[in-house]
XYZ file of C-alpha atoms in Angstrom:
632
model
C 36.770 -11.639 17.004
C 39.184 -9.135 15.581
C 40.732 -9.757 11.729
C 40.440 -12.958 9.825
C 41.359 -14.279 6.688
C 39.285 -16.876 6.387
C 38.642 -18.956 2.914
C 34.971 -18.052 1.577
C 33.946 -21.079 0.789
C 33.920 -22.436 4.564
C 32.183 -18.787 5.412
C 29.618 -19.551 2.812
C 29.381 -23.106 4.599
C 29.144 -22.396 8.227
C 27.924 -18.646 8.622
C 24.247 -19.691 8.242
C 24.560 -21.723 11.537
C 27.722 -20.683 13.714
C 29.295 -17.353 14.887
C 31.170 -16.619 12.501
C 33.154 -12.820 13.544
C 35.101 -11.818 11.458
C 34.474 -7.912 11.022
C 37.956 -5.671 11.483
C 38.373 -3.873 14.424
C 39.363 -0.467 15.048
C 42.963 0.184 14.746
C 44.163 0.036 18.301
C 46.773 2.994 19.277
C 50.448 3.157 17.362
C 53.426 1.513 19.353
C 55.961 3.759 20.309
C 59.257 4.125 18.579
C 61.511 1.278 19.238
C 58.966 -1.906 18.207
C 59.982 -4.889 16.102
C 59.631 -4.808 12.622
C 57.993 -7.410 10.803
C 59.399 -9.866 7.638
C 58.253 -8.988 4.186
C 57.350 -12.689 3.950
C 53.941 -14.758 4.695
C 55.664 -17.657 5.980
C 59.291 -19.222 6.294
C 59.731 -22.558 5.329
C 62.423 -24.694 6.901
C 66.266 -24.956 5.609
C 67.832 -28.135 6.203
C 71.200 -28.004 7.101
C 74.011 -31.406 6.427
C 72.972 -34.798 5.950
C 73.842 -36.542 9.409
C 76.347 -39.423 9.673
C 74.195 -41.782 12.036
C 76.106 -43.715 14.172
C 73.062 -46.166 14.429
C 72.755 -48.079 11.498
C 72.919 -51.877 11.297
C 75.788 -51.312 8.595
C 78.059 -49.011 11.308
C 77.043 -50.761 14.229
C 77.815 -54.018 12.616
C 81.145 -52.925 11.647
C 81.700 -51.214 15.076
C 80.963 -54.767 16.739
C 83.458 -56.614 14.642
C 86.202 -53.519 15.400
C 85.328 -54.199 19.177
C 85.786 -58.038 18.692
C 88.735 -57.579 16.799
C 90.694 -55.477 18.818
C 89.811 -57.260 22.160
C 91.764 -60.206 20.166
C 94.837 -57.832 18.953
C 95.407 -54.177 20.207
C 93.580 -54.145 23.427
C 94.292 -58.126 25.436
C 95.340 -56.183 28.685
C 91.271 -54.311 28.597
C 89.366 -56.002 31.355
C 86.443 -56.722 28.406
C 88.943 -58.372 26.078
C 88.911 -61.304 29.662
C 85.287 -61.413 29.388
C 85.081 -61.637 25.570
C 88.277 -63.171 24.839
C 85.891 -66.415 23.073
C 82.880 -64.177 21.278
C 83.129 -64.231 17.459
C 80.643 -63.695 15.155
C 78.279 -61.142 16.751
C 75.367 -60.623 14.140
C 73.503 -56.936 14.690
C 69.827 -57.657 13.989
C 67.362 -54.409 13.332
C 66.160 -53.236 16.639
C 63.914 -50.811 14.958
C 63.026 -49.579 11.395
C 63.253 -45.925 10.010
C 60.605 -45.016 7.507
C 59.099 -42.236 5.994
C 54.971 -42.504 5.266
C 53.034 -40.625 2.980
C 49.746 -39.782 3.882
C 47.041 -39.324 0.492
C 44.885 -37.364 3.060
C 43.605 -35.795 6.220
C 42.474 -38.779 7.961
C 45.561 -41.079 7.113
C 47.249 -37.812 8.073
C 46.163 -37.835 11.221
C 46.244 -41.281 12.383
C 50.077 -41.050 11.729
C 50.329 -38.310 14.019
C 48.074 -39.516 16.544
C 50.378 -42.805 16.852
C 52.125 -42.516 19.972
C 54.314 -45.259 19.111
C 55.414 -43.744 16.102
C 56.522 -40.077 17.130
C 56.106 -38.991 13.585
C 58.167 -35.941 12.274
C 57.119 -34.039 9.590
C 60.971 -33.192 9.435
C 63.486 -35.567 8.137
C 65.619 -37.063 11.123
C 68.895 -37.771 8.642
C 69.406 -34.048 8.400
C 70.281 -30.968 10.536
C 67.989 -28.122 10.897
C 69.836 -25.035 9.350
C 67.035 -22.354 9.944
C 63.245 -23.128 12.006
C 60.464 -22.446 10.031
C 56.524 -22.580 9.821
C 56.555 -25.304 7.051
C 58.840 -28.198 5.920
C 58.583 -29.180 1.596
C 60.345 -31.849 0.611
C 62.215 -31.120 -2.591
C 61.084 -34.510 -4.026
C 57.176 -33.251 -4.129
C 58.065 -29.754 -5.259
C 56.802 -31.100 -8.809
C 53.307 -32.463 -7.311
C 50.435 -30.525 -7.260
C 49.392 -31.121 -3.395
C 46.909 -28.600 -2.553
C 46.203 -30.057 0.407
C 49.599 -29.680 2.257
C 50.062 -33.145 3.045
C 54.133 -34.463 2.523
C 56.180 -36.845 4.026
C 56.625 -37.894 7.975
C 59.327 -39.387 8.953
C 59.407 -42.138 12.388
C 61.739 -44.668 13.836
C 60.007 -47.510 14.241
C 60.470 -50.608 16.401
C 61.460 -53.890 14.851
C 58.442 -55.614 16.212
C 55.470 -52.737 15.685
C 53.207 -53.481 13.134
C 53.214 -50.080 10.685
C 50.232 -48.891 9.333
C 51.056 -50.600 5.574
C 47.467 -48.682 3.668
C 49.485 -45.920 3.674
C 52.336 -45.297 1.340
C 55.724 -45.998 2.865
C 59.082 -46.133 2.278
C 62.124 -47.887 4.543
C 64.940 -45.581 4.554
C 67.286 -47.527 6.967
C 67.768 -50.141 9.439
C 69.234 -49.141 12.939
C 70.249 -50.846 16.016
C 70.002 -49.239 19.223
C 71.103 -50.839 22.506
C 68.850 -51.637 24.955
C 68.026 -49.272 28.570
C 68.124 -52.220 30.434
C 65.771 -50.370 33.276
C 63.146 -51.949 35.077
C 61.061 -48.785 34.591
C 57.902 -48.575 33.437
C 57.779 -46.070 30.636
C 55.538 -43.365 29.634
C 53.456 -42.723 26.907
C 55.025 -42.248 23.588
C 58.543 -43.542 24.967
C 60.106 -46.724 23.651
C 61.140 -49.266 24.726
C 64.241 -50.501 23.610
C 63.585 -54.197 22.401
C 66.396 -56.456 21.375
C 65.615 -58.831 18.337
C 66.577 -62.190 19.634
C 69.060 -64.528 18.513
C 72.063 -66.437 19.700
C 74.583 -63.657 20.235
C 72.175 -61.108 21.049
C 71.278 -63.242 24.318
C 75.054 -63.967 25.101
C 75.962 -60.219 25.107
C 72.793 -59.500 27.076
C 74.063 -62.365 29.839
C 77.332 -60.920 29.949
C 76.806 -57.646 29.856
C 73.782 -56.875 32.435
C 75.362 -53.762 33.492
C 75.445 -52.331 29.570
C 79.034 -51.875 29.660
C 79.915 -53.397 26.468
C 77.296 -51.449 24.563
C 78.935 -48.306 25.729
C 82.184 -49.896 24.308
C 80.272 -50.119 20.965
C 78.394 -46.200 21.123
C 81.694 -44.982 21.398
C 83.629 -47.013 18.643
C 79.959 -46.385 15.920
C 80.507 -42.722 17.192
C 84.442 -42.614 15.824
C 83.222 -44.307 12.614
C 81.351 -41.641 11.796
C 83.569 -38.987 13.163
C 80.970 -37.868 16.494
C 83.107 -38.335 19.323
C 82.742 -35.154 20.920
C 85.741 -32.987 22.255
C 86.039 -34.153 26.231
C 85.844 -37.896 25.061
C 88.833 -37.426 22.498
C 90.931 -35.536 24.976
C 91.026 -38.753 27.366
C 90.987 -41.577 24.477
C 94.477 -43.127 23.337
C 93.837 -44.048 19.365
C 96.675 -46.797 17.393
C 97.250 -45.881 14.230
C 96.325 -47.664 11.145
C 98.444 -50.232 9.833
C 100.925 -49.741 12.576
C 102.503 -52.988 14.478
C 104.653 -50.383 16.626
C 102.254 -50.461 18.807
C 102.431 -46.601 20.271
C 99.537 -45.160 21.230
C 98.374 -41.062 20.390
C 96.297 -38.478 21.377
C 93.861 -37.947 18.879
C 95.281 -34.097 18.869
C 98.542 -36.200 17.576
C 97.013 -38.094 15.629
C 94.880 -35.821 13.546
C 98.228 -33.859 13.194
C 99.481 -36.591 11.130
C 96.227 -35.768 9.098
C 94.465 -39.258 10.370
C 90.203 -38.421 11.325
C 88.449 -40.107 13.580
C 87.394 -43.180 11.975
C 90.520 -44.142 10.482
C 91.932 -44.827 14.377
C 91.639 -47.808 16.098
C 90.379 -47.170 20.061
C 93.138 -48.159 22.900
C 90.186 -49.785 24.982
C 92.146 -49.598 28.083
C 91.952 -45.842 27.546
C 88.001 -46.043 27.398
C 87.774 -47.954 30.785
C 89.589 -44.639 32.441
C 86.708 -42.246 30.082
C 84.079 -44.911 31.616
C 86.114 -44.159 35.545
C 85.687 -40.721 35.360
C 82.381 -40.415 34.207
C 81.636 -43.309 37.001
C 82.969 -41.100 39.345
C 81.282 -38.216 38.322
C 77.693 -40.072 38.788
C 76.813 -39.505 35.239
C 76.601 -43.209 34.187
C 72.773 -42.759 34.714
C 71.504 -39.143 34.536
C 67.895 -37.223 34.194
C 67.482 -35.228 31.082
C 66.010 -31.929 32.341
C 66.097 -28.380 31.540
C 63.766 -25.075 31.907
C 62.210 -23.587 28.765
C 61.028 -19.683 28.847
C 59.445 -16.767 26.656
C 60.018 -13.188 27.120
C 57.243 -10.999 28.091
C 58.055 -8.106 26.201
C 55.323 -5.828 27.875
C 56.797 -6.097 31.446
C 60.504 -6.382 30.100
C 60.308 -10.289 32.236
C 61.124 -14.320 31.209
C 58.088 -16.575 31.898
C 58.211 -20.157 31.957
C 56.401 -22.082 28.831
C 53.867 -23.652 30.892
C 52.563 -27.011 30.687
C 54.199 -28.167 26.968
C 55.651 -31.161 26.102
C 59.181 -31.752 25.696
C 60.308 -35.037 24.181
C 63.487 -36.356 24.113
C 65.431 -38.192 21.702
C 68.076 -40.723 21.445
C 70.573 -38.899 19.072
C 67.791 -36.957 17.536
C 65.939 -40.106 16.173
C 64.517 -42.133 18.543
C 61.747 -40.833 21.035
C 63.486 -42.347 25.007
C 61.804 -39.862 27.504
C 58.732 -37.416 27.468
C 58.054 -34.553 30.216
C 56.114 -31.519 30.799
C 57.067 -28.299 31.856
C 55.932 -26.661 35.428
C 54.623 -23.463 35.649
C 57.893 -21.756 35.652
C 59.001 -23.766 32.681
C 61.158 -26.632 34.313
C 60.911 -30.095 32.972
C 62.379 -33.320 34.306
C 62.323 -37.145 32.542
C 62.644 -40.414 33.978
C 66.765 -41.463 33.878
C 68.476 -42.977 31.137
C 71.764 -43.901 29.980
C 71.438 -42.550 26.631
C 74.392 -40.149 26.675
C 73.789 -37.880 23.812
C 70.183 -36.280 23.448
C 68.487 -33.703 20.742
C 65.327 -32.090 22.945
C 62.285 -30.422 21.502
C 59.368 -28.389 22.885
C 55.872 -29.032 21.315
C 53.399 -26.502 22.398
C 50.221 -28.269 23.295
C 48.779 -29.644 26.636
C 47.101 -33.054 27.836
C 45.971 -31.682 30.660
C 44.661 -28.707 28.974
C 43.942 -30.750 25.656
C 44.565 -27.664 23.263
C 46.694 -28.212 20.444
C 48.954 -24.784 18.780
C 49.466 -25.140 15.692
C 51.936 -23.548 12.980
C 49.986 -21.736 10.768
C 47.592 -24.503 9.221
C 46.494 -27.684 10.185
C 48.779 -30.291 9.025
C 52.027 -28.968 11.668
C 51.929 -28.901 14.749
C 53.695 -25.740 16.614
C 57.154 -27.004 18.302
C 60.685 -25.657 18.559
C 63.318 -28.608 17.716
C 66.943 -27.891 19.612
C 70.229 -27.972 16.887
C 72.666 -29.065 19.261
C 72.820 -32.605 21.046
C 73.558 -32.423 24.666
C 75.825 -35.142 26.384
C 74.331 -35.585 29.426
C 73.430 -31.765 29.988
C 70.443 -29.895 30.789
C 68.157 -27.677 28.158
C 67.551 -24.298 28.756
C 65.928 -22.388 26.130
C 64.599 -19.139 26.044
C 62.894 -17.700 23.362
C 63.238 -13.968 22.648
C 62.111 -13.446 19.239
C 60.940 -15.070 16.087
C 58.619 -18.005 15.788
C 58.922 -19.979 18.565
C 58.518 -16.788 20.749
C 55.054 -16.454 18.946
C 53.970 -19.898 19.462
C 55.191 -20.016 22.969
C 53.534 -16.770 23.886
C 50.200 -18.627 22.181
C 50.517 -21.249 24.050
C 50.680 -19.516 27.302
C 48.076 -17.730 26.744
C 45.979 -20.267 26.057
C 46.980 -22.641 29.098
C 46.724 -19.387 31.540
C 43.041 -19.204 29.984
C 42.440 -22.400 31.019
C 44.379 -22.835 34.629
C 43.883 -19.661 35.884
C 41.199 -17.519 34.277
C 38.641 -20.035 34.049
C 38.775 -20.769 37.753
C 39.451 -17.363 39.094
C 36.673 -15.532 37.268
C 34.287 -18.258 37.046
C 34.004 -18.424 33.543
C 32.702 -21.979 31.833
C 35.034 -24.205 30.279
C 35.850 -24.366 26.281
C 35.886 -27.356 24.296
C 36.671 -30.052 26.566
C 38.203 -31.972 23.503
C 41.561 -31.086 21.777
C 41.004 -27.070 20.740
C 43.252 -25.929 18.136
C 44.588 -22.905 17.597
C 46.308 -22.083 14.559
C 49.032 -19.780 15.152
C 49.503 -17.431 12.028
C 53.072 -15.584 12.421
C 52.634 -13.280 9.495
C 48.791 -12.649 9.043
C 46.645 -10.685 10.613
C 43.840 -12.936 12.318
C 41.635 -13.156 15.030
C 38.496 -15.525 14.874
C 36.682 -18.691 16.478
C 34.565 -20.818 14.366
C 33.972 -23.933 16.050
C 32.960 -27.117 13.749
C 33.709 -30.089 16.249
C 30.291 -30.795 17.390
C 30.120 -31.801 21.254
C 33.999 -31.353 20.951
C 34.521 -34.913 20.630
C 35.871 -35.652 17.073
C 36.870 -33.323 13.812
C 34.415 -32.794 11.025
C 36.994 -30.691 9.050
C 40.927 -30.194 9.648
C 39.600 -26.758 10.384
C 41.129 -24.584 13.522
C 38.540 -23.604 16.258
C 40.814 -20.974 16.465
C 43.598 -18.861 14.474
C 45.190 -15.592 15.993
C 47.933 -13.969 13.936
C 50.912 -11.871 15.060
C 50.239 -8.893 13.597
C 48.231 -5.897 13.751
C 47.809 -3.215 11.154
C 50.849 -4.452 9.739
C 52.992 -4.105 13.028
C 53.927 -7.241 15.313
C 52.214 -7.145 18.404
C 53.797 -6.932 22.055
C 53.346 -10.110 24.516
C 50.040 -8.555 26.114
C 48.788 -7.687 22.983
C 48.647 -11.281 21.651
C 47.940 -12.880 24.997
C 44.837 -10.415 24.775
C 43.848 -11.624 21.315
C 44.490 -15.503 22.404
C 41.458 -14.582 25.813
C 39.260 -12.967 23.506
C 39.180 -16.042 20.922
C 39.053 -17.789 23.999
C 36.022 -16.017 25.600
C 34.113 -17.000 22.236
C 35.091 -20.834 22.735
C 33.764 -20.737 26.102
C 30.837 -18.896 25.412
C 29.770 -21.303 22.454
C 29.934 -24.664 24.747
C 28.153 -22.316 27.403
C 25.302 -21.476 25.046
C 25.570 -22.902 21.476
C 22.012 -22.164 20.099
C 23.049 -18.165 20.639
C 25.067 -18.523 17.478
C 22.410 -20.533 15.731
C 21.424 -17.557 12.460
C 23.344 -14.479 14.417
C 23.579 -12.782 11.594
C 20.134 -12.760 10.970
C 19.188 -11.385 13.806
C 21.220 -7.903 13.192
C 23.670 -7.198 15.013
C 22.722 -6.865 18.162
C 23.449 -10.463 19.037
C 26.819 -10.194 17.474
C 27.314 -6.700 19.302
C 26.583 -8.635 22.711
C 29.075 -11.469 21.686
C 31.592 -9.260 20.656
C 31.450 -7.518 23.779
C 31.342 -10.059 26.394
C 34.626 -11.194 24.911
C 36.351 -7.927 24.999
C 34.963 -7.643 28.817
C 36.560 -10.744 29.210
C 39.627 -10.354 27.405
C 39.922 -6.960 29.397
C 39.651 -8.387 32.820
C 41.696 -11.539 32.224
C 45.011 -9.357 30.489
C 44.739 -6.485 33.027
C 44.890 -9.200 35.903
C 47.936 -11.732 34.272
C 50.292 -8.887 33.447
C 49.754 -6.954 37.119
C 50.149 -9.917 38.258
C 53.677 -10.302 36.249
C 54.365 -6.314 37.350
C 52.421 -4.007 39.401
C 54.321 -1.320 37.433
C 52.475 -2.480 34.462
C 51.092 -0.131 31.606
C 49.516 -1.406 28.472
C 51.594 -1.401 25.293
C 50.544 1.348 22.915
C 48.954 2.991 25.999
C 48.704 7.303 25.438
C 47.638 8.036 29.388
C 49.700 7.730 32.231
C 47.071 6.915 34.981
C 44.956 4.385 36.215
C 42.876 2.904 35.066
C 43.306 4.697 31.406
C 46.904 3.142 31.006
C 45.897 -0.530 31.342
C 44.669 -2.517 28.757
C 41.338 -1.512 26.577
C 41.049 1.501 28.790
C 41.108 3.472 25.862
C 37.879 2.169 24.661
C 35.952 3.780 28.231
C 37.099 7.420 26.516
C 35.247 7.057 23.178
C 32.169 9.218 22.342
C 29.763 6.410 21.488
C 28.170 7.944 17.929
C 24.536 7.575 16.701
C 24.912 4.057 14.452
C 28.416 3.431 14.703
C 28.223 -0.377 14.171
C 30.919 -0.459 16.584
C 30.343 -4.413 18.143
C 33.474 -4.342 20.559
C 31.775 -2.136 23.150
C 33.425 -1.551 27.198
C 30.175 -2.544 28.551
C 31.411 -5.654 30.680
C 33.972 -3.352 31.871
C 31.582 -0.499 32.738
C 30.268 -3.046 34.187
C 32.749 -4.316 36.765
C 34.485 -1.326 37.173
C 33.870 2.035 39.173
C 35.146 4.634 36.667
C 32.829 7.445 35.746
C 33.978 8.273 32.009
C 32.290 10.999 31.979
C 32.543 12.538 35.543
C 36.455 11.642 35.372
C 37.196 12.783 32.356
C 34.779 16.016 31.873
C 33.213 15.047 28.309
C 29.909 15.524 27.953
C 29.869 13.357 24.828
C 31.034 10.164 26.789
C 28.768 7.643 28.046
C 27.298 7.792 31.677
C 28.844 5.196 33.764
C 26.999 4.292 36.950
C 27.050 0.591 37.071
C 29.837 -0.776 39.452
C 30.907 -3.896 41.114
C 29.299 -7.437 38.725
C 31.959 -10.330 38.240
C 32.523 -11.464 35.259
C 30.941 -14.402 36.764
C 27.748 -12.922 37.010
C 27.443 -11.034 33.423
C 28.285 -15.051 32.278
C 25.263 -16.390 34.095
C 22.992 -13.551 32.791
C 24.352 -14.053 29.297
C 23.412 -17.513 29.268
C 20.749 -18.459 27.548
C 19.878 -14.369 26.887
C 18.611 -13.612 23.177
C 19.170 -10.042 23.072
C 20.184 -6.727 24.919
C 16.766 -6.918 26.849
C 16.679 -10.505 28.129
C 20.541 -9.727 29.186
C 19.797 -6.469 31.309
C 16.885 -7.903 33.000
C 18.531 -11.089 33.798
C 21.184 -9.247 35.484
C 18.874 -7.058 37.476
C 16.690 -10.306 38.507
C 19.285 -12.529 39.145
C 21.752 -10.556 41.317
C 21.762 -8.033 43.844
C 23.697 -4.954 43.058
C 23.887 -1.361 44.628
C 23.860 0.332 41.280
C 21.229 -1.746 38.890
C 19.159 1.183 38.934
C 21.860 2.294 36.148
C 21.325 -0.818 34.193
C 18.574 0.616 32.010
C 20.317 3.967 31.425
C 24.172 1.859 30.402
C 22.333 -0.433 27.985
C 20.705 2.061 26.116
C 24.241 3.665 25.469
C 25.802 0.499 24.128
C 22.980 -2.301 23.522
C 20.293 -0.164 21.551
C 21.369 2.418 19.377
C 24.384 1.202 18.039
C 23.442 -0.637 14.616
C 23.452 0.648 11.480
């Protein structure tokens, strides 16, 4: 496990009894001109952007109901609602849901806010705009409190009806009506249903209306009140003016000549039926929010797909309607709706998977949240730089570890509970300390894992953090393979942490090498100084070292010497390079001779005694390069 920052307290706590690697690694080869430079800052908090004018709330939507009722009696008799209306008064708008803010006094109240699938919670206020993405969110009300621990406020909308978790401090912010889907669908985890709170006119609009025609009426006059009716549904509506018994009807382009906004008009409903037409004819009454979200491999100059993350959808930005997960190429689809306007976001973990990336610490989870609302359009976004690149490429990583690597190489499976990964986008770090015992439940908000973006001080390309993400990996799988080989490691010198160390750069080797030929056949490693194979792929540098008396140096090629068929020292002439006769072991087998394997010995023999190979008779004479000479 490469660099590490880790706090020496939990060292102190866990060293005695875990692997625990956090030594620095040899500076890998400078990137050529041309690479990304890094911020000056450790971390970027989030900038909210305008308070939002929600069309939502009881307040608007109760005054948008009584504009609809009274100008189906006055400006609009000829509408074909104002004949099914023409004897509704009084329409009362009841809370269909709740939107609070909670705030958690620690970990574990923490996390059974988050874990709520009912309440979506945001660690982001939903009132605002985002302005600028971030690693962190503080609310300006807590600047003054001394919160060591991270913890501030989350923010849900919650339904009328769902009991709230009242132990832990809350606060109602606002009361909002939403109208109901009126599918028959069943609906997925973590989407919500739309309940209507019953009472007399509640149940006579739902008898009338089974079709949801009136509550589009209603979107669209709460949407004018607060001045969001978007630019194709203003050039079609015909607006009266204020105050005016004329009785001529404008364009809103007219009409906001005259210096009039949006919510001073009153709606020509007649005029909405044709809006309502069109969009009837266009089959968009009912439409699937979908979209295809992608990450730029820098190191093969290609856009991937962000596999396997979840992408949640909400009503306006507030309410959680519709959840998906991205294919392999990135493409996402949800169940229909009829919402019309929809804020997306990506969260980078998988169920399938169960890994969890996280921004930096332990309290945020990694996701990218979309600015814009989309009207019944697609989301397709690609990330080419900053944060959400970083997580994304994390998150690949990780899921390719698990879908393809672990299957195709043989190689046992990591925690088979939630594995997090904390994502550092300006530290250097690299390590895998794993306190979830049987990978069932948490003893600490600790990280199993945390990989940082740099190196040396310089961001890393796409292959070189996918490389970092396996060989964390590797150490994951190798502790739920064998845990009692990390039991005192230290202790026992370091030729036990030399062996770890080295499996997972064998690993990490064969598992880059094979994703990013896979991406290009063209492929050469980034920072790579030859221009042949195999010494332009990834590590290859390490198989032209001169191995010194006592180096100490853990992260040794001798997985790879021992998979592959290249001769250092026969193909390169250098008499001070190690022999390399040993050829053709999977990674599968090294795995199965590591297991269980105490030191260098028990590991060579159990290779020679457990498989057949043409070259074992090298075994001996490879091992006593790497295995037994190296510690100072």
């Amino acid at each position: 496990m490469k660099k590490s920052n880790l706090k020496r307290a939990i060292v102190s706590l866990f060293c005695m009894t875990l692997l625990l690697s956090c030594q620095k690694e040899e500076t890998q080869p400078m990137m050529q001109s041309g690479e990304a430079q890094i911020e000056e800052t450790d971390s970027k908090s989030i900038v909210l952007g305008q308070k939002l004018e929600i069309p939502y709330t009881v307040e608007n939507m109760q005054t948008a109901f009584d504009n609809l009722l009274f100008n189906l009696k006055g400006k609009s008799k000829h509408s074909k609602l104002a004949k099914t209306y023409k004897d509704e008064e009084g329409i009362e708008v009841l809370p269909s849901h709740y939107y609070y803010r909670f705030l958690p006094k620690d970990s574990l109240e923490h996390d059974l806010l988050v874990k709520d699938t009912v309440l979506q919670v945001s660690n982001i206020p939903l009132h605002y705009e985002i302005e600028e993405e971030g690693d962190f969110y503080h609310d300006p009300e807590l600047e003054g409190d001394e919160r060591a621990d991270g913890l501030s406020y989350l923010y849900a909308v919650v339904p009328y009806d769902y009991p709230i978790p009242e132990e832990i401090q809350n606060e109602r912010l606002d009361n909002m009506y939403f109208a109901p889907e009126l599918d028959k669908e069943e609906p997925e985890e973590g989407e919500i249903v739309v309940k209507q709170p019953q009472n007399k006119t509640t149940k006579d609009i739902l008898t009338v209306d089974e079709n949801g025609e009136v509550f589009e009426y209603l979107e669209l006059e709460a949407l004018k009140l607060t001045n969001n009716l978007e630019e194709d549904e203003l050039a079609v509506l015909k607006f009266y003016l204020p105050n005016d018994s004329s009785g001529m009807l404008y364009s809103y382009e007219e009409a906001s000549q005259l210096g009039y906004q949006q919510k001073d008009l009153v709606i020509d409903l007649v005029s909405v039926e044709t809006l309502l037409e069109q969009e009837t004819l266009a089959n968009r009454r009912k439409w699937y929010p979908s979209g295809k979200i992608t990450v730029q491999e820098d190191a093969v100059n290609k856009t991937v797909g962000v596999m396997g993350a979840e992408v949640k959808v909400r009503k306006w930005g507030l309410l959680v309607i519709r959840r998906a997960r991205t294919d392999r190429n990135g493409n996402f689809r949800t169940s229909r709706t009829r919402t019309k306007r929809v804020k997306y976001a990506v969260h980078f973990n998988s169920d399938s998977r169960r890994f969890r990336i996280m921004a930096g610490n332990m309290l945020v989870r990694a996701k990218h949240r979309g600015t814009r609302k989309y009207k019944r359009a697609p989301w397709n976004q690609h990330f080419s730089y900053g944060r959400s690149k970083f997580y994304a490429l994390v998150h690949n990583a990780v899921y390719d570890f698990y879908d393809r690597a672990v299957g195709k190489f043989g190689l046992h499976h990591p925690n088979q509970s939630w594995l997090r990964i904390s994502a550092k986008y300006n530290q250097e770090s690299g390590d895998h300390l794993d306190i979830n015992p049987g990978g069932k439940f948490t003893l600490l908000p600790y990280a199993e894992i945390r990989v940082g973006r740099l190196d040396d001080g310089r961001a890393m390309a796409s292959d070189e953090i996918y490389a970092l993400v396996s060989h964390e990996m590797a150490h994951a799988s190798h502790y739920r393979m064998d845990r009692d080989f990390f039991i005192n490691i230290r202790a026992a010198g370091c030729t036990l942490q030399t062996m770890a160390e080295s499996w997972a750069t064998g690993v990490e080797t064969e598992v880059t090498n094979d994703r990013y030929l896979g991406l290009s056949s063209n492929y050469v490693s980034t920072g790579s100084y030859r221009n042949y194979r195999p010494l332009n792929l990834f590590n290859s540098e390490r198989q032209a070292r001169e191995i010194k008396h006592k180096s100490n140096n853990e992260y040794t090629p001798i997985v790879i010497d021992l998979i592959d068929d290249f001769n250092q020292r026969f193909e390169l002439s250098i008499l001070a390079l190690p022999i390399d006769r040993v050829k053709g072991y999977s990674l599968k087998q090294i795995q199965t001779s590591l297991n269980h394997a105490r030191g260098p010995h028990g590991w060579k023999e159990r290779l020679k005694s457990q498989h057949y190979n043409s070259t074992e008779g090298f075994i001996d004479e490879l091992f006593g390069v790497y295995m037994f000479d190296n510690c100072k």
